[in-house]
Short mmCIF file of C-alpha atoms in Angstrom, two decimals:
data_model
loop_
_atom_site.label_atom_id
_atom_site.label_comp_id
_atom_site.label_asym_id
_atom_site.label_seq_id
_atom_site.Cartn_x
_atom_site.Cartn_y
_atom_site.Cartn_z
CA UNK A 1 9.92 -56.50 81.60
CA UNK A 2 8.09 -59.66 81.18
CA UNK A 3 10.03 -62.82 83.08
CA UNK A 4 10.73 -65.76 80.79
CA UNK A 5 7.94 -68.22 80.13
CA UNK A 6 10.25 -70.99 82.11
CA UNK A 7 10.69 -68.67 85.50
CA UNK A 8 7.18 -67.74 85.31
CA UNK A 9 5.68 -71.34 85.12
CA UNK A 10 8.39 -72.43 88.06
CA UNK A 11 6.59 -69.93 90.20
CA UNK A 12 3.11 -71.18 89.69
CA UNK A 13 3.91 -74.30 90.00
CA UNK A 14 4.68 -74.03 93.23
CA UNK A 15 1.28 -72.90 94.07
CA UNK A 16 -2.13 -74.63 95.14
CA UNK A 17 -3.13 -77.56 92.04
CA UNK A 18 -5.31 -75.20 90.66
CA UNK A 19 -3.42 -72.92 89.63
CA UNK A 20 -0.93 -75.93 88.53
CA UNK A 21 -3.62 -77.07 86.20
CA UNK A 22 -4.15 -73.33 85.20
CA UNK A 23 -0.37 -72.92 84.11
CA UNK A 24 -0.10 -75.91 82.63
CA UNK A 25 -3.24 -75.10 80.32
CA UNK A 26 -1.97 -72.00 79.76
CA UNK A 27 1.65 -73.09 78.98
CA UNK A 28 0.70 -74.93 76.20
CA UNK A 29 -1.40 -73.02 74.42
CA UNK A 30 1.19 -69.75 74.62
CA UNK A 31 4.49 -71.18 74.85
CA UNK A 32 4.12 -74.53 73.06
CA UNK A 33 6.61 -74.80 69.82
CA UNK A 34 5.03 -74.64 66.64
CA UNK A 35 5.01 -77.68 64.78
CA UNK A 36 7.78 -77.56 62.23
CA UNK A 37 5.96 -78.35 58.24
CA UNK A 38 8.84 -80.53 57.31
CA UNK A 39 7.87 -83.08 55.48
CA UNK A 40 7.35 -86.88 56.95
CA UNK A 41 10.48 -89.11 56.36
CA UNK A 42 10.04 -91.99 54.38
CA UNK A 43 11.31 -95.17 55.40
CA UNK A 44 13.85 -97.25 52.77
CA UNK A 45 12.15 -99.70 50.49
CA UNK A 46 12.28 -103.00 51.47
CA UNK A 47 11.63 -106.35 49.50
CA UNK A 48 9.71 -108.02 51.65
CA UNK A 49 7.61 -105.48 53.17
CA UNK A 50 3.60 -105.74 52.58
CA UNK A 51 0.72 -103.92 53.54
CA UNK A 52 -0.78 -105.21 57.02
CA UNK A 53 -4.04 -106.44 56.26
CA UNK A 54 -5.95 -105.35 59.45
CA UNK A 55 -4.10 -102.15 59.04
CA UNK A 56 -6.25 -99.18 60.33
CA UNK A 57 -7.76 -96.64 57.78
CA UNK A 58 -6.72 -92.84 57.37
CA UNK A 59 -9.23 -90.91 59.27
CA UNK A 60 -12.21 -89.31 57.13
CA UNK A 61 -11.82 -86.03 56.36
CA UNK A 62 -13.92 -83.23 57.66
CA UNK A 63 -17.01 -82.76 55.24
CA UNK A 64 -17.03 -79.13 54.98
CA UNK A 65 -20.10 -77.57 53.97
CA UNK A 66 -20.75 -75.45 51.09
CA UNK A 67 -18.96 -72.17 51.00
CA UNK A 68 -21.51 -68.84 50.92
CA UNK A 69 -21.69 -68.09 47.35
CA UNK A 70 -20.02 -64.38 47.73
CA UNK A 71 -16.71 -63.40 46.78
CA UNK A 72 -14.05 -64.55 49.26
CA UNK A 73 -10.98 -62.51 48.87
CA UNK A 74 -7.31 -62.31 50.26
CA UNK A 75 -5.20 -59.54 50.58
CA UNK A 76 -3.05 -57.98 53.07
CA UNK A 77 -2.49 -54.50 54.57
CA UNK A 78 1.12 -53.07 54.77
CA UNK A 79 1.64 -49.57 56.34
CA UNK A 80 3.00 -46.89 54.64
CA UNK A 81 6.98 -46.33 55.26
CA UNK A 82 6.55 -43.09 55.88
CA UNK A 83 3.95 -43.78 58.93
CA UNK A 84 6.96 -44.60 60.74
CA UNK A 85 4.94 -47.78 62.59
CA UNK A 86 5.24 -51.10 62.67
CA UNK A 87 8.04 -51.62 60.74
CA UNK A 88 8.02 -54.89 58.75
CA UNK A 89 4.95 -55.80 59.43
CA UNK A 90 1.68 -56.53 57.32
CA UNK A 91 -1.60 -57.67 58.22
CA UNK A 92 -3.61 -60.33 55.79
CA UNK A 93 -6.97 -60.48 55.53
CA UNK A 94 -9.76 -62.50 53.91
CA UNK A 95 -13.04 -60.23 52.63
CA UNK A 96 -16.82 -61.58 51.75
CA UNK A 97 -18.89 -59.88 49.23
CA UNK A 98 -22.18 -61.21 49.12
CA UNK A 99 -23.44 -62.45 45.82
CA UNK A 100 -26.83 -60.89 46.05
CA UNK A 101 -27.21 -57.86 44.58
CA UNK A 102 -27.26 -54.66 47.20
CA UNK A 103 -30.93 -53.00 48.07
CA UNK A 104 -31.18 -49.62 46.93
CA UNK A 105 -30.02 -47.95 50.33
CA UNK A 106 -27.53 -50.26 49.97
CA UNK A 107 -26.58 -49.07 46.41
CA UNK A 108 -26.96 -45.21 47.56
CA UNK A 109 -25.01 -45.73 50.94
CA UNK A 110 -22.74 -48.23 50.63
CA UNK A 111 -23.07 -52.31 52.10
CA UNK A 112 -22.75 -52.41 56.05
CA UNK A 113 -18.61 -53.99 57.21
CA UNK A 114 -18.76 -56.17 59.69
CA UNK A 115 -15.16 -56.97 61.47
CA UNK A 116 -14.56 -60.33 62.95
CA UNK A 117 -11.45 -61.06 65.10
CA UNK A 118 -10.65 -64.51 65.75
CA UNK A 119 -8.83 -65.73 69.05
CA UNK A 120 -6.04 -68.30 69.55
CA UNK A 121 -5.46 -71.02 68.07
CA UNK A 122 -7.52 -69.97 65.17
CA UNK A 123 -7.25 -68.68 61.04
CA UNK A 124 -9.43 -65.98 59.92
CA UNK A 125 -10.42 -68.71 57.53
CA UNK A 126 -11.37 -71.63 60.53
CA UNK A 127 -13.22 -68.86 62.25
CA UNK A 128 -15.49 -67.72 58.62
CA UNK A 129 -16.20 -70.95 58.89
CA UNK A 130 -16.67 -72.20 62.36
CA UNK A 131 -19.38 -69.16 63.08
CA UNK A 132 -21.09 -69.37 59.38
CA UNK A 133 -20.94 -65.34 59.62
CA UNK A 134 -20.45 -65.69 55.63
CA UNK A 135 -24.19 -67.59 55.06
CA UNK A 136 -25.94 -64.96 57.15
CA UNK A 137 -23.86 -61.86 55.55
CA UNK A 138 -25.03 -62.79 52.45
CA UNK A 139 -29.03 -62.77 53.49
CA UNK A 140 -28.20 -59.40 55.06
CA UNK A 141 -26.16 -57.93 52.50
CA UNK A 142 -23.13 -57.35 54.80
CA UNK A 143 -19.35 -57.22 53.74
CA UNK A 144 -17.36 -59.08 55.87
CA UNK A 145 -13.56 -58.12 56.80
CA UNK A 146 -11.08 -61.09 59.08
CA UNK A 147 -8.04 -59.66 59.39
CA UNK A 148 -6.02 -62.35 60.51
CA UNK A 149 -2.87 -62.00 63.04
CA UNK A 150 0.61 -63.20 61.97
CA UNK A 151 2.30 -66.67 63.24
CA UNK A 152 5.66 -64.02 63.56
CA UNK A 153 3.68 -61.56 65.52
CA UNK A 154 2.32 -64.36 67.76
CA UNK A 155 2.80 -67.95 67.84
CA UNK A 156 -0.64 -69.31 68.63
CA UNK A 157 -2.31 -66.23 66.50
CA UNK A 158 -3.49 -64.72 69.74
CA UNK A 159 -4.23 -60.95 69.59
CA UNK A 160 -1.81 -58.80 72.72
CA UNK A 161 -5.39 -57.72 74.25
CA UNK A 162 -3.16 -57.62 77.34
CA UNK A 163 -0.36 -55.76 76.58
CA UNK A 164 -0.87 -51.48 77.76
CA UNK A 165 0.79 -49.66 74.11
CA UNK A 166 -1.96 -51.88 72.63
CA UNK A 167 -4.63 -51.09 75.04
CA UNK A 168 -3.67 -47.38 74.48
CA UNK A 169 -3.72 -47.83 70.72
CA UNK A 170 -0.76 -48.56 69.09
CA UNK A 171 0.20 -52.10 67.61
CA UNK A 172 -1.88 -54.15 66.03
CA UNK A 173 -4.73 -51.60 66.86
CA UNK A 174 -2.85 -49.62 63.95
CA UNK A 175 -2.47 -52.41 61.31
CA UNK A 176 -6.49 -53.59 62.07
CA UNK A 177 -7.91 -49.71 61.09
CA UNK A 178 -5.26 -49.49 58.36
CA UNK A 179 -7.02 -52.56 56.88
CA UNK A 180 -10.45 -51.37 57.72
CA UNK A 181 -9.56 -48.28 55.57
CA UNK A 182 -8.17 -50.04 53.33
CA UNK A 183 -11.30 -52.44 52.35
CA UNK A 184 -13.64 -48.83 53.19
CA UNK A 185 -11.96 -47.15 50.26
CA UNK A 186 -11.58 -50.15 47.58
CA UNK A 187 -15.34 -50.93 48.06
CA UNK A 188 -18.62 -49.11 48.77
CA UNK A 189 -19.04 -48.95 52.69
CA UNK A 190 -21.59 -47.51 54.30
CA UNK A 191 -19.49 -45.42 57.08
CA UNK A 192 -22.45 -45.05 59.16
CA UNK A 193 -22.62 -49.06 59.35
CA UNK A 194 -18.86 -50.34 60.29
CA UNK A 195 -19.30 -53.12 63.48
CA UNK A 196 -16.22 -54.83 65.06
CA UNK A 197 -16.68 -58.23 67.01
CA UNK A 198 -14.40 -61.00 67.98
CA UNK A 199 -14.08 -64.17 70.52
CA UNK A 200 -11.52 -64.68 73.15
CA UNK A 201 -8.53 -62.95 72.57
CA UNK A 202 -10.43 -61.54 69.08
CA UNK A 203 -13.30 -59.75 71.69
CA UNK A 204 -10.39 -58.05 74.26
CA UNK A 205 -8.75 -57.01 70.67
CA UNK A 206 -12.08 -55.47 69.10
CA UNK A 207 -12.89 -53.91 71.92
CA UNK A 208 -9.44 -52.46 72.49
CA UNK A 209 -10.01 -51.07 68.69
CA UNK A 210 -13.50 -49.64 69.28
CA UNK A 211 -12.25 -47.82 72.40
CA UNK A 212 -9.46 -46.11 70.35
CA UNK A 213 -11.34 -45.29 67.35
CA UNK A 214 -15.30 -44.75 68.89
CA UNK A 215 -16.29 -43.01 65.83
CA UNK A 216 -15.12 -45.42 62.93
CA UNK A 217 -17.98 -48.09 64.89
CA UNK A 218 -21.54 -47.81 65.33
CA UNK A 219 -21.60 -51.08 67.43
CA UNK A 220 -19.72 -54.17 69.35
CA UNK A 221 -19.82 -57.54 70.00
CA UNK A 222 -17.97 -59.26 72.37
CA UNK A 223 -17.98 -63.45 72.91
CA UNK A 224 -16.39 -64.61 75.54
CA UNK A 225 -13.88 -61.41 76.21
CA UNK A 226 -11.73 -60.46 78.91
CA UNK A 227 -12.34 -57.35 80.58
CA UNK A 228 -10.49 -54.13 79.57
CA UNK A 229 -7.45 -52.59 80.57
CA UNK A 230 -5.76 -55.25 83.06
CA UNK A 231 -3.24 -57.93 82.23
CA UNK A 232 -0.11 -55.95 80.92
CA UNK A 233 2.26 -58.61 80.89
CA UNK A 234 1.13 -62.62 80.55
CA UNK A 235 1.41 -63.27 84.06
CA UNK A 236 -1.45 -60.56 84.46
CA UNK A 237 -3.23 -62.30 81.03
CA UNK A 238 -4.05 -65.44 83.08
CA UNK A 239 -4.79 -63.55 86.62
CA UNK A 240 -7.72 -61.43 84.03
CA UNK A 241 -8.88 -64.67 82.35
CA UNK A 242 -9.48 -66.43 85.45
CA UNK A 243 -10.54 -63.51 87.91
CA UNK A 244 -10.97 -60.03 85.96
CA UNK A 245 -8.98 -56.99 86.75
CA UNK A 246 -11.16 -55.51 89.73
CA UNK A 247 -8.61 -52.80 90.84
CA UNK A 248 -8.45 -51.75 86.80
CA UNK A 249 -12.27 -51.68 86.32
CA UNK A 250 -13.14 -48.26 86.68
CA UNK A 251 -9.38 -46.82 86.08
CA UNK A 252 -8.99 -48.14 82.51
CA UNK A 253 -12.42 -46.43 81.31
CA UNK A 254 -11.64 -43.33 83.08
CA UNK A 255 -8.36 -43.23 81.30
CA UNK A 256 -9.98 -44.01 78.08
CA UNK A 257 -12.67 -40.86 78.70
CA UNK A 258 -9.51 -38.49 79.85
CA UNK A 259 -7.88 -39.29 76.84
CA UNK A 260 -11.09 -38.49 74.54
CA UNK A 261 -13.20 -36.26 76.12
CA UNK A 262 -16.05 -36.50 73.15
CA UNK A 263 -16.05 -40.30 73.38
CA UNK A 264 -19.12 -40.75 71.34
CA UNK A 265 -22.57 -43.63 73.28
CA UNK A 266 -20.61 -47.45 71.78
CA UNK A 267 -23.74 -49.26 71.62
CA UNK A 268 -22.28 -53.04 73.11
CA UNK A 269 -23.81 -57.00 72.84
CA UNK A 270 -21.88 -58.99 75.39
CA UNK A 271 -21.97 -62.84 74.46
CA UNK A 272 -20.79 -64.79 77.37
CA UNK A 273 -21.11 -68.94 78.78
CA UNK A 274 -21.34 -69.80 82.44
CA UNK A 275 -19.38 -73.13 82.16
CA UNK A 276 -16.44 -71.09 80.58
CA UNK A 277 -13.86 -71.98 82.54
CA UNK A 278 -11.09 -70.15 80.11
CA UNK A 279 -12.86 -66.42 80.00
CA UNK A 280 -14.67 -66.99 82.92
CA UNK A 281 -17.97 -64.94 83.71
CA UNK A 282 -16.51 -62.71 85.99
CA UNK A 283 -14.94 -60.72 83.04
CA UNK A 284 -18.83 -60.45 81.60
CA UNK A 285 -19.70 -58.64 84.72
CA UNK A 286 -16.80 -56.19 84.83
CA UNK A 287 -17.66 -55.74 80.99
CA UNK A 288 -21.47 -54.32 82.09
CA UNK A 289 -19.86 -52.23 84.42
CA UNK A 290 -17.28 -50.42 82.02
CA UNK A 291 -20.22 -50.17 79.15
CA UNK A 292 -22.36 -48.28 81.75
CA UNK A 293 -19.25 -45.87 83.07
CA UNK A 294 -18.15 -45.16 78.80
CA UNK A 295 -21.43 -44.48 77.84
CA UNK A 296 -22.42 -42.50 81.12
CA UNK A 297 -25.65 -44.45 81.62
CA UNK A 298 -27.55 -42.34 83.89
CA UNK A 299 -29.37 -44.26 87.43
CA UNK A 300 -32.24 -44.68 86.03
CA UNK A 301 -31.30 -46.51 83.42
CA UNK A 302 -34.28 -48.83 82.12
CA UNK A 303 -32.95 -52.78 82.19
CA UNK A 304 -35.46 -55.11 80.60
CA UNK A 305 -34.86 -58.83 81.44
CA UNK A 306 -35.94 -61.57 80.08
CA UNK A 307 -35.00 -65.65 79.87
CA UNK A 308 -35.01 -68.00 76.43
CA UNK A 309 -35.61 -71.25 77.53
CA UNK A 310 -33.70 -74.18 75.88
CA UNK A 311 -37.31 -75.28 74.37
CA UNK A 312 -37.73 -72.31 72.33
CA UNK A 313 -35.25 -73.59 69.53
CA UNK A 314 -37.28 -76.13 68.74
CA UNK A 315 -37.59 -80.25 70.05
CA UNK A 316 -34.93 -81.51 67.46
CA UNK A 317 -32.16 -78.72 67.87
CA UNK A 318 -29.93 -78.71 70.85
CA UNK A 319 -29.93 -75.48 72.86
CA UNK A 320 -28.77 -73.84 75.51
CA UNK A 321 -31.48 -71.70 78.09
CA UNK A 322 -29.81 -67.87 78.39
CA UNK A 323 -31.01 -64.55 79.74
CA UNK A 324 -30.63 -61.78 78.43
CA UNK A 325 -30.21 -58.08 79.90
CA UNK A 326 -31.11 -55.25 77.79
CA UNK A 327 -30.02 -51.29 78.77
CA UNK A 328 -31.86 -48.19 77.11
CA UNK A 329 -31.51 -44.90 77.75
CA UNK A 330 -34.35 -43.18 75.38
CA UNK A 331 -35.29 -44.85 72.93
CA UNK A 332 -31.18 -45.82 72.44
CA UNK A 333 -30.55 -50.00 72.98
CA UNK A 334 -26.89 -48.84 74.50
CA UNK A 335 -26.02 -52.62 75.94
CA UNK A 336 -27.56 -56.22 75.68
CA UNK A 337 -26.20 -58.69 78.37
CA UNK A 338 -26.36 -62.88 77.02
CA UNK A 339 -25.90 -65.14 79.50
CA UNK A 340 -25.50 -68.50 77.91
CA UNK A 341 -26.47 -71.62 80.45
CA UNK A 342 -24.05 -74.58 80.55
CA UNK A 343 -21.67 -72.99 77.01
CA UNK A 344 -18.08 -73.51 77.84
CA UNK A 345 -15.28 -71.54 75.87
CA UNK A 346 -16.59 -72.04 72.35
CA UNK A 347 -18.91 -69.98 69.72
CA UNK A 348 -22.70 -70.24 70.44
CA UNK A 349 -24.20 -72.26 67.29
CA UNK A 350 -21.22 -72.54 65.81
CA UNK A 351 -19.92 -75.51 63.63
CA UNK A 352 -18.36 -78.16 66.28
CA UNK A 353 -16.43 -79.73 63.68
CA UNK A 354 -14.24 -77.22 63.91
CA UNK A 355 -12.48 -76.02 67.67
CA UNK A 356 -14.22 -73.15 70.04
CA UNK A 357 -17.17 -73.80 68.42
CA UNK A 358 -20.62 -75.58 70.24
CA UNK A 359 -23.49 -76.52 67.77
CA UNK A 360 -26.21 -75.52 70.84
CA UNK A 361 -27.96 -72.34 69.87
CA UNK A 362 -28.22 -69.13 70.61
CA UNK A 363 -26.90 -68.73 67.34
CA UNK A 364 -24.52 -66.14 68.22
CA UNK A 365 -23.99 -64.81 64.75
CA UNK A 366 -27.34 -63.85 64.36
CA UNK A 367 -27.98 -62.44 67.99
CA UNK A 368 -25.37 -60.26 66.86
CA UNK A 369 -26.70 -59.27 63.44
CA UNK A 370 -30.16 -59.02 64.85
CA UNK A 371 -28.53 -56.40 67.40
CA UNK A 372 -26.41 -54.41 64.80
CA UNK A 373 -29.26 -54.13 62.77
CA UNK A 374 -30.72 -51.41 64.84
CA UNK A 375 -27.24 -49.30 65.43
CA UNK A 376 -25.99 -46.53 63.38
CA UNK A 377 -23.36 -44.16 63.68
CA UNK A 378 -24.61 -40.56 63.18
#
């Protein structure tokens, strides 16, 4: 049974300061109230009241940019009663169909799905737009599906990538593939082309649902994503977070393999900054190690490594230096390892005028397009 948030926080607290400044971090972003959308009071008219004339301005608002010229849909997926899960709940989504007309593979096969979780603190709307997925889905002809998790299923929108019936399946695992079959069957999908990725909270969630359901995905991305299997409660959350799950590393994926025997290669691009001091890199390590043990890499593994520097963006764009790892086995890409110099907890090339986003390339949108462009499911 998980302790309450209050007895929890009492015992770190009486820890070292770092882990005071940890919990307190932590405590606001997961057990903060939600603010209430009354409406602002207004104060009684008075006669002699005037404007102050040095009075400050409201702030600007944020100029947004142009929206991709797609469709942008919302809709929602609700379970069937006689399922017998999840009871009450639903699951909205937003969905982009490009504009451009699809290629003729496209028209013969179906348009490519991309899924993008967001993490905490975040809409499936702020996180279209904080990544700019939508601009490069339409060059590339992609649909794109953000499910988006409820305020009653989670107060800060975080995904329960830590909690074991989720990690073994069950739910939100079943309302995300209920709406992926949902969109697969209203629209023309190519099945051979579905990719899940997600940030934070979104990337433990994704690849919770890719290890559940290998053979819906012929790829995954994961930004900034705890490692798999540990946490179970939220005291464990923030011990994962901070410091991986060591003693769950191995154990989780064997689990995973006992349960499904057949469990098809998951090709895997793991996105990850070294300042992060939320995710922090240790979880990208443990990652590499559980992609290698699922998809049975073999000793000999080839690993080709190579470093962008900074420069290579160009003089007058900011940029981070990363390296990048890549594993093949054949002539099958199976994992690519980014490691992103000096990028805290935020979206590589992402909009910063939005949260968890940092305008330094890599553009991680497109290193992960560029990588599911070469992964099919067979």
């Amino acid at each position: 049974m998980v302790k309450p948030a209050t007895t929890w926080l009492r015992g770190l607290l009486r820890a070292g300061k770092a882990q005071q400044r940890t919990a307190r971090k932590l405590a606001k972003v997961l057990f903060a109230p939600v603010p209430a959308q009354s409406k602002p009071k207004r104060k009684p008219a008075s006669a002699t009241s005037t404007l102050k004339p040095h009075s400050k301005p409201p702030p600007r608002a944020r100029k947004k940019a142009a929206p991709a010229p797609g469709k942008w849909l919302a809709s929602h997926y609700i379970p069937l009663p006689e399922l017998g899960t999840l009871p009450g709940r639903r699951l909205p989504y937003f969905l982009y169909i490009p504009q451009r007309e699809p290629s003729a593979a496209m028209l013969a096969r179906g348009r490519p799905l991309l899924v993008m979780l967001h993490g905490c603190e975040q809409s499936a709307t702020q996180f279209a737009e904080g990544t700019r997925m939508n601009r490069l889905a339409e060059r590339k002809g992609y649909a794109v599906l953000y499910p988006q998790q409820s305020l009653r299923a989670q107060a800060r929108r975080c995904w329960k990538w830590y909690d074991k019936l989720t990690q073994e399946g069950g739910g939100d695992v079943r309302l995300i593939i209920g709406a992926i079959e949902q969109v697969a069957a209203r629209y023309a999908i190519d099945r051979s082309r579905i990719y899940i990725c997600g940030i934070s909270a979104g990337a433990g969630m994704a690849h919770i649902v890719a290890l559940n359901h290998p053979q819906l995905f012929a790829a995954l991305g994961l930004h900034s994503g705890p490692v798999f299997g540990g946490g179970h409660n939220l005291i464990g959350a923030l011990n994962v977070m901070q410091h991986g799950a060591a003693t769950r590393v191995d154990t989780a994926i064997d689990e995973v393999l006992l349960r499904q025997p057949d469990f098809p290669r998951l090709p895997m691009l793991l996105l990850q900054g070294q300042a992060d001091q939320v995710v922090r890199p240790v979880n990208q390590d443990q990652l590499v190690r559980q992609s290698l043990r699922l998809n049975r890499m073999p000793a000999d593994t080839v690993v080709t490594a190579y470093r962008v520097p900074a420069s290579a963006a160009g003089s007058r764009t900011p940029a981070h230096a990363y390296a990048v790892h890549d594993y093949q086995v054949g002539k099958a890409l199976l994992l690519r390892v980014a490691q992103i110099e000096h990028l805290g907890h935020a979206w590589s090339g992402g909009d910063a005028s939005l949260p968890f986003n940092d305008k330094a390339r890599p553009d991680a949108s497109k290193l992960l397009l560029d990588f599911f462009a070469g992964q099919r499911r067979l």
